[in-house]
């Protein structure tokens, strides 16, 4: 099978591979991670054919690597994603904690519990959007 790509399509594929490889290889030492690394190297090896200058050959490691400038752009997207996931997960876990505390004093049916956790999550999302983590504290006395 052959896939024909334009330069712009290659750049899009390149970015998708970088984002995907970052996620897939973040905490893995498996055969699948090795296969991902091999695929990344294959895609990087095609950069020159597409006139894409975001890839260079690393003599020391005998591998293709992303240039520093290109890495910075990719890292910005990853950082934005991590920030969004962090806030989303934090709001979710804080809402679950608060709901569990509330349910020691109130009895909620399943529907009301779901509505309440959504309300709590929304409150935390709004708070995090406005203040970031500046108002968060950990009670170390317990």
Coordinates of C-alpha atoms in Angstrom, one line a residue:
X1 CA 0.0 0.0 0.0
X2 CA 1.3 3.5 -0.8
X3 CA 0.1 6.7 0.8
X4 CA 0.7 9.8 -1.2
X5 CA 1.0 13.0 0.9
X6 CA 1.5 16.6 0.2
X7 CA 4.1 18.5 2.3
X8 CA 1.4 20.0 4.5
X9 CA -0.1 16.6 5.1
X10 CA 3.3 15.2 6.0
X11 CA 3.7 18.0 8.6
X12 CA 0.3 17.1 10.0
X13 CA 1.2 13.4 10.2
X14 CA 4.6 14.3 11.7
X15 CA 2.8 16.3 14.5
X16 CA 0.3 13.6 15.1
X17 CA 3.1 11.0 15.4
X18 CA 5.0 13.3 17.9
X19 CA 1.9 13.8 20.1
X20 CA 1.0 10.2 19.9
X21 CA 4.5 8.9 20.6
X22 CA 4.8 11.3 23.5
X23 CA 1.6 9.8 25.1
X24 CA 2.3 6.2 24.2
X25 CA 5.9 6.1 25.3
X26 CA 5.5 8.2 28.5
X27 CA 5.6 5.3 30.8
X28 CA 6.2 2.1 28.8
X29 CA 9.1 -0.3 28.2
X30 CA 7.1 -2.8 26.1
X31 CA 7.2 -4.3 22.7
X32 CA 4.5 -1.9 21.7
X33 CA 6.6 1.1 22.8
X34 CA 9.4 -0.3 20.7
X35 CA 7.1 -0.5 17.7
X36 CA 6.0 3.1 18.3
X37 CA 9.6 4.2 18.4
X38 CA 10.3 2.4 15.1
X39 CA 7.3 4.0 13.5
X40 CA 8.4 7.4 14.7
X41 CA 11.8 6.9 13.2
X42 CA 10.3 5.8 9.9
X43 CA 8.1 9.0 9.8
X44 CA 11.0 11.2 10.8
X45 CA 13.2 9.6 8.1
X46 CA 10.8 10.9 5.4
X47 CA 11.2 14.5 6.4
X48 CA 13.8 15.3 3.8
X49 CA 11.7 13.8 1.0
X50 CA 9.0 16.3 1.9
X51 CA 11.3 19.3 2.3
X52 CA 10.5 19.5 6.0
X53 CA 13.4 20.9 8.0
X54 CA 12.0 20.0 11.5
X55 CA 14.1 16.8 11.6
X56 CA 17.8 16.2 11.8
X57 CA 20.1 13.2 12.1
X58 CA 21.7 12.7 15.5
X59 CA 25.2 11.2 14.9
X60 CA 25.7 10.4 18.6
X61 CA 22.6 8.2 18.9
X62 CA 22.4 7.2 15.3
X63 CA 18.7 8.3 15.2
X64 CA 16.5 10.9 13.6
X65 CA 15.5 13.6 16.0
X66 CA 13.2 16.6 16.0
X67 CA 15.0 20.0 15.8
X68 CA 15.0 22.2 18.9
X69 CA 12.7 24.8 17.2
X70 CA 10.2 22.1 16.2
X71 CA 10.3 20.5 19.6
X72 CA 9.4 23.8 21.2
X73 CA 6.3 24.1 19.1
X74 CA 5.3 20.6 19.9
X75 CA 6.0 21.0 23.6
X76 CA 3.8 24.1 23.7
X77 CA 0.8 22.0 22.5
X78 CA 1.7 19.3 25.0
X79 CA 2.0 21.8 27.8
X80 CA -1.4 23.2 27.0
X81 CA -2.9 19.7 26.9
X82 CA -1.3 18.8 30.2
X83 CA -2.6 21.9 31.9
X84 CA -6.2 21.2 30.6
X85 CA -6.0 17.6 31.7
X86 CA -4.6 18.5 35.1
X87 CA -7.4 21.0 35.8
X88 CA -10.0 18.6 34.5
X89 CA -8.8 15.7 36.7
X90 CA -8.3 18.0 39.7
X91 CA -11.9 19.3 39.4
X92 CA -13.2 15.8 39.0
X93 CA -11.4 14.3 42.0
X94 CA -12.2 17.3 44.3
X95 CA -15.9 17.1 43.2
X96 CA -15.9 13.3 44.0
X97 CA -14.3 14.0 47.4
X98 CA -16.8 16.7 48.2
X99 CA -19.8 14.5 47.1
X100 CA -18.6 11.7 49.3
X101 CA -18.4 14.1 52.3
X102 CA -21.9 15.4 51.5
X103 CA -23.3 11.9 51.3
X104 CA -22.4 11.3 54.9
X105 CA -25.0 13.9 55.8
X106 CA -27.5 13.7 52.9
X107 CA -29.0 10.8 51.0
X108 CA -28.9 11.3 47.2
X109 CA -30.5 9.0 44.7
X110 CA -28.3 8.2 41.7
X111 CA -29.7 11.0 39.5
X112 CA -29.2 13.6 42.2
X113 CA -25.7 12.4 43.0
X114 CA -24.8 12.7 39.3
X115 CA -26.3 16.2 39.1
X116 CA -24.4 17.2 42.2
X117 CA -21.1 16.0 41.1
X118 CA -21.5 17.9 37.8
X119 CA -22.4 21.0 39.8
X120 CA -19.3 20.6 42.0
X121 CA -17.0 19.9 39.0
X122 CA -18.3 23.1 37.3
X123 CA -17.7 25.1 40.4
X124 CA -14.1 23.8 40.6
X125 CA -13.5 24.4 36.9
X126 CA -14.7 28.0 37.2
X127 CA -12.5 28.5 40.3
X128 CA -9.4 27.0 38.6
X129 CA -10.0 29.1 35.5
X130 CA -10.1 32.3 37.6
X131 CA -7.4 31.5 40.2
X132 CA -5.4 28.6 38.9
X133 CA -4.1 26.6 41.9
X134 CA -3.2 29.7 44.0
X135 CA -6.1 29.1 46.5
X136 CA -5.4 25.4 46.9
X137 CA -4.0 24.2 50.2
X138 CA -3.1 20.8 51.7
X139 CA -4.0 20.2 55.3
X140 CA -0.9 18.6 56.7
X141 CA -2.3 18.3 60.2
X142 CA -4.2 15.2 59.3

